[in-house]
Amino acid sequence: WVEITEKLFFDKMREQRTLADAMRDKVANFIGITPRIKLVEHGTLERPDGTIQLFVDHR
């Protein structure tokens, strides 16, 4: 899941779909696996201890 800003989350369905497709294609081209991308409203992903969880896979 990917959080996006409130500005893009509301009223811009076409832009959301384009963003999700571009992200999916970039990940697929980089690691060879096609992910499912789900855009969610900013602030909805749970973060333990209020910290931002970052994940970088350099395969």
PDB file of N, CA, C and O in Angstrom, chain B, residues numbered from 101:
ATOM      1  N   TRP B 101       0.843  -1.172   0.000  1.00  0.00           N
ATOM      2  CA  TRP B 101       0.000   0.000   0.000  1.00  0.00           C
ATOM      3  C   TRP B 101       0.878   1.221   0.000  1.00  0.00           C
ATOM      4  O   TRP B 101       1.966   1.225   0.577  1.00  0.00           O
ATOM      5  N   VAL B 102       0.400   2.256  -0.651  1.00  0.00           N
ATOM      6  CA  VAL B 102       1.158   3.498  -0.771  1.00  0.00           C
ATOM      7  C   VAL B 102       0.258   4.643  -0.345  1.00  0.00           C
ATOM      8  O   VAL B 102      -0.849   4.793  -0.862  1.00  0.00           O
ATOM      9  N   GLU B 103       0.727   5.453   0.597  1.00  0.00           N
ATOM     10  CA  GLU B 103      -0.041   6.626   1.014  1.00  0.00           C
ATOM     11  C   GLU B 103       0.179   7.752   0.024  1.00  0.00           C
ATOM     12  O   GLU B 103       1.294   7.967  -0.454  1.00  0.00           O
ATOM     13  N   ILE B 104      -0.888   8.466  -0.278  1.00  0.00           N
ATOM     14  CA  ILE B 104      -0.776   9.648  -1.122  1.00  0.00           C
ATOM     15  C   ILE B 104      -1.408  10.824  -0.392  1.00  0.00           C
ATOM     16  O   ILE B 104      -2.177  10.640   0.551  1.00  0.00           O
ATOM     17  N   THR B 105      -1.080  12.026  -0.833  1.00  0.00           N
ATOM     18  CA  THR B 105      -1.590  13.217  -0.165  1.00  0.00           C
ATOM     19  C   THR B 105      -3.094  13.358  -0.382  1.00  0.00           C
ATOM     20  O   THR B 105      -3.659  12.826  -1.337  1.00  0.00           O
ATOM     21  N   GLU B 106      -3.709  14.075   0.515  1.00  0.00           N
ATOM     22  CA  GLU B 106      -5.150  14.296   0.442  1.00  0.00           C
ATOM     23  C   GLU B 106      -5.527  14.973  -0.869  1.00  0.00           C
ATOM     24  O   GLU B 106      -6.581  14.686  -1.437  1.00  0.00           O
ATOM     25  N   LYS B 107      -4.676  15.867  -1.349  1.00  0.00           N
ATOM     26  CA  LYS B 107      -4.952  16.602  -2.586  1.00  0.00           C
ATOM     27  C   LYS B 107      -5.143  15.644  -3.762  1.00  0.00           C
ATOM     28  O   LYS B 107      -6.048  15.835  -4.575  1.00  0.00           O
ATOM     29  N   LEU B 108      -4.305  14.624  -3.856  1.00  0.00           N
ATOM     30  CA  LEU B 108      -4.420  13.673  -4.958  1.00  0.00           C
ATOM     31  C   LEU B 108      -5.473  12.609  -4.669  1.00  0.00           C
ATOM     32  O   LEU B 108      -6.066  12.063  -5.599  1.00  0.00           O
ATOM     33  N   PHE B 109      -5.712  12.309  -3.402  1.00  0.00           N
ATOM     34  CA  PHE B 109      -6.640  11.235  -3.053  1.00  0.00           C
ATOM     35  C   PHE B 109      -8.068  11.563  -3.470  1.00  0.00           C
ATOM     36  O   PHE B 109      -8.782  10.683  -3.951  1.00  0.00           O
ATOM     37  N   PHE B 110      -8.487  12.780  -3.301  1.00  0.00           N
ATOM     38  CA  PHE B 110      -9.843  13.177  -3.643  1.00  0.00           C
ATOM     39  C   PHE B 110      -9.892  13.801  -5.032  1.00  0.00           C
ATOM     40  O   PHE B 110      -8.976  14.521  -5.428  1.00  0.00           O
ATOM     41  N   ASP B 111     -10.953  13.524  -5.762  1.00  0.00           N
ATOM     42  CA  ASP B 111     -11.285  14.193  -7.019  1.00  0.00           C
ATOM     43  C   ASP B 111     -10.345  13.914  -8.183  1.00  0.00           C
ATOM     44  O   ASP B 111     -10.485  14.551  -9.227  1.00  0.00           O
ATOM     45  N   LYS B 112      -9.409  13.008  -8.057  1.00  0.00           N
ATOM     46  CA  LYS B 112      -8.464  12.819  -9.154  1.00  0.00           C
ATOM     47  C   LYS B 112      -8.244  11.334  -9.432  1.00  0.00           C
ATOM     48  O   LYS B 112      -7.115  10.846  -9.366  1.00  0.00           O
ATOM     49  N   MET B 113      -9.299  10.635  -9.737  1.00  0.00           N
ATOM     50  CA  MET B 113      -9.220   9.189  -9.947  1.00  0.00           C
ATOM     51  C   MET B 113      -8.308   8.817 -11.115  1.00  0.00           C
ATOM     52  O   MET B 113      -7.558   7.845 -11.024  1.00  0.00           O
ATOM     53  N   ARG B 114      -8.360   9.570 -12.199  1.00  0.00           N
ATOM     54  CA  ARG B 114      -7.526   9.256 -13.359  1.00  0.00           C
ATOM     55  C   ARG B 114      -6.049   9.411 -13.017  1.00  0.00           C
ATOM     56  O   ARG B 114      -5.231   8.579 -13.410  1.00  0.00           O
ATOM     57  N   GLU B 115      -5.702  10.465 -12.291  1.00  0.00           N
ATOM     58  CA  GLU B 115      -4.307  10.675 -11.885  1.00  0.00           C
ATOM     59  C   GLU B 115      -3.848   9.577 -10.928  1.00  0.00           C
ATOM     60  O   GLU B 115      -2.700   9.137 -10.993  1.00  0.00           O
ATOM     61  N   GLN B 116      -4.734   9.137 -10.047  1.00  0.00           N
ATOM     62  CA  GLN B 116      -4.395   8.047  -9.125  1.00  0.00           C
ATOM     63  C   GLN B 116      -4.085   6.771  -9.900  1.00  0.00           C
ATOM     64  O   GLN B 116      -3.103   6.088  -9.608  1.00  0.00           O
ATOM     65  N   ARG B 117      -4.915   6.451 -10.880  1.00  0.00           N
ATOM     66  CA  ARG B 117      -4.713   5.234 -11.674  1.00  0.00           C
ATOM     67  C   ARG B 117      -3.398   5.323 -12.450  1.00  0.00           C
ATOM     68  O   ARG B 117      -2.659   4.342 -12.532  1.00  0.00           O
ATOM     69  N   THR B 118      -3.106   6.491 -13.017  1.00  0.00           N
ATOM     70  CA  THR B 118      -1.863   6.691 -13.758  1.00  0.00           C
ATOM     71  C   THR B 118      -0.661   6.533 -12.836  1.00  0.00           C
ATOM     72  O   THR B 118       0.326   5.900 -13.211  1.00  0.00           O
ATOM     73  N   LEU B 119      -0.731   7.102 -11.637  1.00  0.00           N
ATOM     74  CA  LEU B 119       0.356   6.994 -10.666  1.00  0.00           C
ATOM     75  C   LEU B 119       0.573   5.543 -10.246  1.00  0.00           C
ATOM     76  O   LEU B 119       1.709   5.072 -10.214  1.00  0.00           O
ATOM     77  N   ALA B 120      -0.497   4.839  -9.926  1.00  0.00           N
ATOM     78  CA  ALA B 120      -0.390   3.437  -9.511  1.00  0.00           C
ATOM     79  C   ALA B 120       0.181   2.579 -10.634  1.00  0.00           C
ATOM     80  O   ALA B 120       1.016   1.708 -10.387  1.00  0.00           O
ATOM     81  N   ASP B 121      -0.261   2.818 -11.866  1.00  0.00           N
ATOM     82  CA  ASP B 121       0.258   2.057 -13.006  1.00  0.00           C
ATOM     83  C   ASP B 121       1.743   2.323 -13.220  1.00  0.00           C
ATOM     84  O   ASP B 121       2.506   1.394 -13.487  1.00  0.00           O
ATOM     85  N   ALA B 122       2.158   3.581 -13.106  1.00  0.00           N
ATOM     86  CA  ALA B 122       3.572   3.929 -13.285  1.00  0.00           C
ATOM     87  C   ALA B 122       4.429   3.288 -12.196  1.00  0.00           C
ATOM     88  O   ALA B 122       5.517   2.785 -12.478  1.00  0.00           O
ATOM     89  N   MET B 123       3.947   3.304 -10.959  1.00  0.00           N
ATOM     90  CA  MET B 123       4.683   2.685  -9.861  1.00  0.00           C
ATOM     91  C   MET B 123       4.798   1.180 -10.072  1.00  0.00           C
ATOM     92  O   MET B 123       5.865   0.599  -9.874  1.00  0.00           O
ATOM     93  N   ARG B 124       3.700   0.556 -10.473  1.00  0.00           N
ATOM     94  CA  ARG B 124       3.698  -0.885 -10.726  1.00  0.00           C
ATOM     95  C   ARG B 124       4.700  -1.244 -11.822  1.00  0.00           C
ATOM     96  O   ARG B 124       5.468  -2.195 -11.681  1.00  0.00           O
ATOM     97  N   ASP B 125       4.686  -0.481 -12.907  1.00  0.00           N
ATOM     98  CA  ASP B 125       5.588  -0.756 -14.028  1.00  0.00           C
ATOM     99  C   ASP B 125       7.052  -0.580 -13.638  1.00  0.00           C
ATOM    100  O   ASP B 125       7.897  -1.380 -14.038  1.00  0.00           O
ATOM    101  N   LYS B 126       7.360   0.455 -12.865  1.00  0.00           N
ATOM    102  CA  LYS B 126       8.751   0.683 -12.452  1.00  0.00           C
ATOM    103  C   LYS B 126       9.259  -0.439 -11.555  1.00  0.00           C
ATOM    104  O   LYS B 126      10.387  -0.906 -11.716  1.00  0.00           O
ATOM    105  N   VAL B 127       8.428  -0.871 -10.613  1.00  0.00           N
ATOM    106  CA  VAL B 127       8.838  -1.967  -9.731  1.00  0.00           C
ATOM    107  C   VAL B 127       9.008  -3.245 -10.547  1.00  0.00           C
ATOM    108  O   VAL B 127       9.983  -3.973 -10.364  1.00  0.00           O
ATOM    109  N   ALA B 128       8.070  -3.521 -11.444  1.00  0.00           N
ATOM    110  CA  ALA B 128       8.133  -4.734 -12.265  1.00  0.00           C
ATOM    111  C   ALA B 128       9.386  -4.738 -13.135  1.00  0.00           C
ATOM    112  O   ALA B 128      10.036  -5.775 -13.277  1.00  0.00           O
ATOM    113  N   ASN B 129       9.730  -3.601 -13.714  1.00  0.00           N
ATOM    114  CA  ASN B 129      10.923  -3.522 -14.555  1.00  0.00           C
ATOM    115  C   ASN B 129      12.197  -3.671 -13.733  1.00  0.00           C
ATOM    116  O   ASN B 129      13.192  -4.201 -14.227  1.00  0.00           O
ATOM    117  N   PHE B 130      12.178  -3.213 -12.496  1.00  0.00           N
ATOM    118  CA  PHE B 130      13.380  -3.243 -11.659  1.00  0.00           C
ATOM    119  C   PHE B 130      13.629  -4.618 -11.044  1.00  0.00           C
ATOM    120  O   PHE B 130      14.759  -5.105 -11.050  1.00  0.00           O
ATOM    121  N   ILE B 131      12.574  -5.247 -10.511  1.00  0.00           N
ATOM    122  CA  ILE B 131      12.788  -6.525  -9.818  1.00  0.00           C
ATOM    123  C   ILE B 131      12.196  -7.729 -10.551  1.00  0.00           C
ATOM    124  O   ILE B 131      12.407  -8.869 -10.137  1.00  0.00           O
ATOM    125  N   GLY B 132      11.461  -7.486 -11.629  1.00  0.00           N
ATOM    126  CA  GLY B 132      10.927  -8.590 -12.412  1.00  0.00           C
ATOM    127  C   GLY B 132       9.661  -9.217 -11.864  1.00  0.00           C
ATOM    128  O   GLY B 132       9.224 -10.255 -12.360  1.00  0.00           O
ATOM    129  N   ILE B 133       9.072  -8.615 -10.864  1.00  0.00           N
ATOM    130  CA  ILE B 133       7.821  -9.101 -10.280  1.00  0.00           C
ATOM    131  C   ILE B 133       6.811  -7.963 -10.338  1.00  0.00           C
ATOM    132  O   ILE B 133       7.120  -6.834  -9.956  1.00  0.00           O
ATOM    133  N   THR B 134       5.614  -8.257 -10.812  1.00  0.00           N
ATOM    134  CA  THR B 134       4.588  -7.223 -10.917  1.00  0.00           C
ATOM    135  C   THR B 134       3.797  -7.151  -9.612  1.00  0.00           C
ATOM    136  O   THR B 134       3.070  -8.086  -9.275  1.00  0.00           O
ATOM    137  N   PRO B 135       3.937  -6.037  -8.871  1.00  0.00           N
ATOM    138  CA  PRO B 135       3.218  -5.910  -7.600  1.00  0.00           C
ATOM    139  C   PRO B 135       1.795  -5.404  -7.813  1.00  0.00           C
ATOM    140  O   PRO B 135       1.461  -4.864  -8.868  1.00  0.00           O
ATOM    141  N   ARG B 136       0.974  -5.589  -6.800  1.00  0.00           N
ATOM    142  CA  ARG B 136      -0.338  -4.947  -6.769  1.00  0.00           C
ATOM    143  C   ARG B 136      -0.167  -3.675  -5.952  1.00  0.00           C
ATOM    144  O   ARG B 136       0.263  -3.731  -4.800  1.00  0.00           O
ATOM    145  N   ILE B 137      -0.497  -2.541  -6.532  1.00  0.00           N
ATOM    146  CA  ILE B 137      -0.346  -1.243  -5.865  1.00  0.00           C
ATOM    147  C   ILE B 137      -1.728  -0.760  -5.442  1.00  0.00           C
ATOM    148  O   ILE B 137      -2.654  -0.706  -6.252  1.00  0.00           O
ATOM    149  N   LYS B 138      -1.856  -0.414  -4.177  1.00  0.00           N
ATOM    150  CA  LYS B 138      -3.105   0.155  -3.670  1.00  0.00           C
ATOM    151  C   LYS B 138      -2.778   1.498  -3.042  1.00  0.00           C
ATOM    152  O   LYS B 138      -1.982   1.576  -2.106  1.00  0.00           O
ATOM    153  N   LEU B 139      -3.393   2.556  -3.557  1.00  0.00           N
ATOM    154  CA  LEU B 139      -3.192   3.890  -3.010  1.00  0.00           C
ATOM    155  C   LEU B 139      -4.202   4.100  -1.889  1.00  0.00           C
ATOM    156  O   LEU B 139      -5.389   3.819  -2.049  1.00  0.00           O
ATOM    157  N   VAL B 140      -3.724   4.592  -0.762  1.00  0.00           N
ATOM    158  CA  VAL B 140      -4.597   4.858   0.380  1.00  0.00           C
ATOM    159  C   VAL B 140      -4.403   6.293   0.839  1.00  0.00           C
ATOM    160  O   VAL B 140      -3.376   6.915   0.566  1.00  0.00           O
ATOM    161  N   GLU B 141      -5.388   6.799   1.529  1.00  0.00           N
ATOM    162  CA  GLU B 141      -5.349   8.170   2.021  1.00  0.00           C
ATOM    163  C   GLU B 141      -4.209   8.354   3.020  1.00  0.00           C
ATOM    164  O   GLU B 141      -3.936   7.478   3.839  1.00  0.00           O
ATOM    165  N   HIS B 142      -3.557   9.501   2.936  1.00  0.00           N
ATOM    166  CA  HIS B 142      -2.450   9.837   3.827  1.00  0.00           C
ATOM    167  C   HIS B 142      -2.892   9.708   5.280  1.00  0.00           C
ATOM    168  O   HIS B 142      -3.967  10.171   5.660  1.00  0.00           O
ATOM    169  N   GLY B 143      -2.044   9.073   6.084  1.00  0.00           N
ATOM    170  CA  GLY B 143      -2.321   8.929   7.504  1.00  0.00           C
ATOM    171  C   GLY B 143      -3.070   7.663   7.875  1.00  0.00           C
ATOM    172  O   GLY B 143      -3.346   7.439   9.054  1.00  0.00           O
ATOM    173  N   THR B 144      -3.408   6.822   6.891  1.00  0.00           N
ATOM    174  CA  THR B 144      -4.178   5.624   7.201  1.00  0.00           C
ATOM    175  C   THR B 144      -3.320   4.391   7.462  1.00  0.00           C
ATOM    176  O   THR B 144      -3.821   3.409   8.009  1.00  0.00           O
ATOM    177  N   LEU B 145      -2.050   4.414   7.088  1.00  0.00           N
ATOM    178  CA  LEU B 145      -1.183   3.270   7.357  1.00  0.00           C
ATOM    179  C   LEU B 145      -0.670   3.338   8.784  1.00  0.00           C
ATOM    180  O   LEU B 145      -0.215   4.384   9.247  1.00  0.00           O
ATOM    181  N   GLU B 146      -0.749   2.217   9.471  1.00  0.00           N
ATOM    182  CA  GLU B 146      -0.326   2.164  10.869  1.00  0.00           C
ATOM    183  C   GLU B 146       1.195   2.211  10.970  1.00  0.00           C
ATOM    184  O   GLU B 146       1.901   1.509  10.245  1.00  0.00           O
ATOM    185  N   ARG B 147       1.683   3.042  11.870  1.00  0.00           N
ATOM    186  CA  ARG B 147       3.115   3.165  12.110  1.00  0.00           C
ATOM    187  C   ARG B 147       3.370   2.961  13.595  1.00  0.00           C
ATOM    188  O   ARG B 147       2.889   3.736  14.422  1.00  0.00           O
ATOM    189  N   PRO B 148       4.116   1.930  13.936  1.00  0.00           N
ATOM    190  CA  PRO B 148       4.416   1.721  15.356  1.00  0.00           C
ATOM    191  C   PRO B 148       5.266   2.859  15.909  1.00  0.00           C
ATOM    192  O   PRO B 148       6.200   3.314  15.249  1.00  0.00           O
ATOM    193  N   ASP B 149       4.956   3.308  17.079  1.00  0.00           N
ATOM    194  CA  ASP B 149       5.706   4.370  17.763  1.00  0.00           C
ATOM    195  C   ASP B 149       5.716   5.688  16.998  1.00  0.00           C
ATOM    196  O   ASP B 149       6.553   6.547  17.277  1.00  0.00           O
ATOM    197  N   GLY B 150       4.816   5.869  16.049  1.00  0.00           N
ATOM    198  CA  GLY B 150       4.740   7.123  15.317  1.00  0.00           C
ATOM    199  C   GLY B 150       5.877   7.360  14.347  1.00  0.00           C
ATOM    200  O   GLY B 150       6.026   8.468  13.833  1.00  0.00           O
ATOM    201  N   THR B 151       6.680   6.344  14.085  1.00  0.00           N
ATOM    202  CA  THR B 151       7.787   6.514  13.149  1.00  0.00           C
ATOM    203  C   THR B 151       7.361   6.074  11.758  1.00  0.00           C
ATOM    204  O   THR B 151       6.432   5.282  11.604  1.00  0.00           O
ATOM    205  N   ILE B 152       8.032   6.583  10.768  1.00  0.00           N
ATOM    206  CA  ILE B 152       7.753   6.207   9.393  1.00  0.00           C
ATOM    207  C   ILE B 152       8.574   4.970   9.058  1.00  0.00           C
ATOM    208  O   ILE B 152       9.786   4.945   9.271  1.00  0.00           O
ATOM    209  N   GLN B 153       7.921   3.959   8.544  1.00  0.00           N
ATOM    210  CA  GLN B 153       8.604   2.736   8.155  1.00  0.00           C
ATOM    211  C   GLN B 153       9.052   2.860   6.701  1.00  0.00           C
ATOM    212  O   GLN B 153       8.227   3.058   5.810  1.00  0.00           O
ATOM    213  N   LEU B 154      10.336   2.747   6.467  1.00  0.00           N
ATOM    214  CA  LEU B 154      10.876   2.797   5.110  1.00  0.00           C
ATOM    215  C   LEU B 154      11.393   1.423   4.737  1.00  0.00           C
ATOM    216  O   LEU B 154      11.979   0.722   5.562  1.00  0.00           O
ATOM    217  N   PHE B 155      11.176   1.051   3.511  1.00  0.00           N
ATOM    218  CA  PHE B 155      11.669  -0.229   3.029  1.00  0.00           C
ATOM    219  C   PHE B 155      12.312  -0.001   1.680  1.00  0.00           C
ATOM    220  O   PHE B 155      11.677   0.537   0.773  1.00  0.00           O
ATOM    221  N   VAL B 156      13.538  -0.394   1.537  1.00  0.00           N
ATOM    222  CA  VAL B 156      14.240  -0.283   0.268  1.00  0.00           C
ATOM    223  C   VAL B 156      14.807  -1.655  -0.066  1.00  0.00           C
ATOM    224  O   VAL B 156      15.595  -2.215   0.697  1.00  0.00           O
ATOM    225  N   ASP B 157      14.403  -2.190  -1.208  1.00  0.00           N
ATOM    226  CA  ASP B 157      14.893  -3.492  -1.650  1.00  0.00           C
ATOM    227  C   ASP B 157      15.813  -3.254  -2.840  1.00  0.00           C
ATOM    228  O   ASP B 157      15.356  -2.810  -3.893  1.00  0.00           O
ATOM    229  N   HIS B 158      17.086  -3.540  -2.689  1.00  0.00           N
ATOM    230  CA  HIS B 158      18.058  -3.288  -3.752  1.00  0.00           C
ATOM    231  C   HIS B 158      18.433  -4.563  -4.497  1.00  0.00           C
ATOM    232  O   HIS B 158      19.592  -4.749  -4.869  1.00  0.00           O
ATOM    233  N   ARG B 159      17.450  -5.450  -4.717  1.00  0.00           N
ATOM    234  CA  ARG B 159      17.759  -6.689  -5.445  1.00  0.00           C
ATOM    235  C   ARG B 159      18.226  -6.417  -6.838  1.00  0.00           C
ATOM    236  O   ARG B 159      18.525  -7.351  -7.582  1.00  0.00           O
TER     237      ARG B 159
END
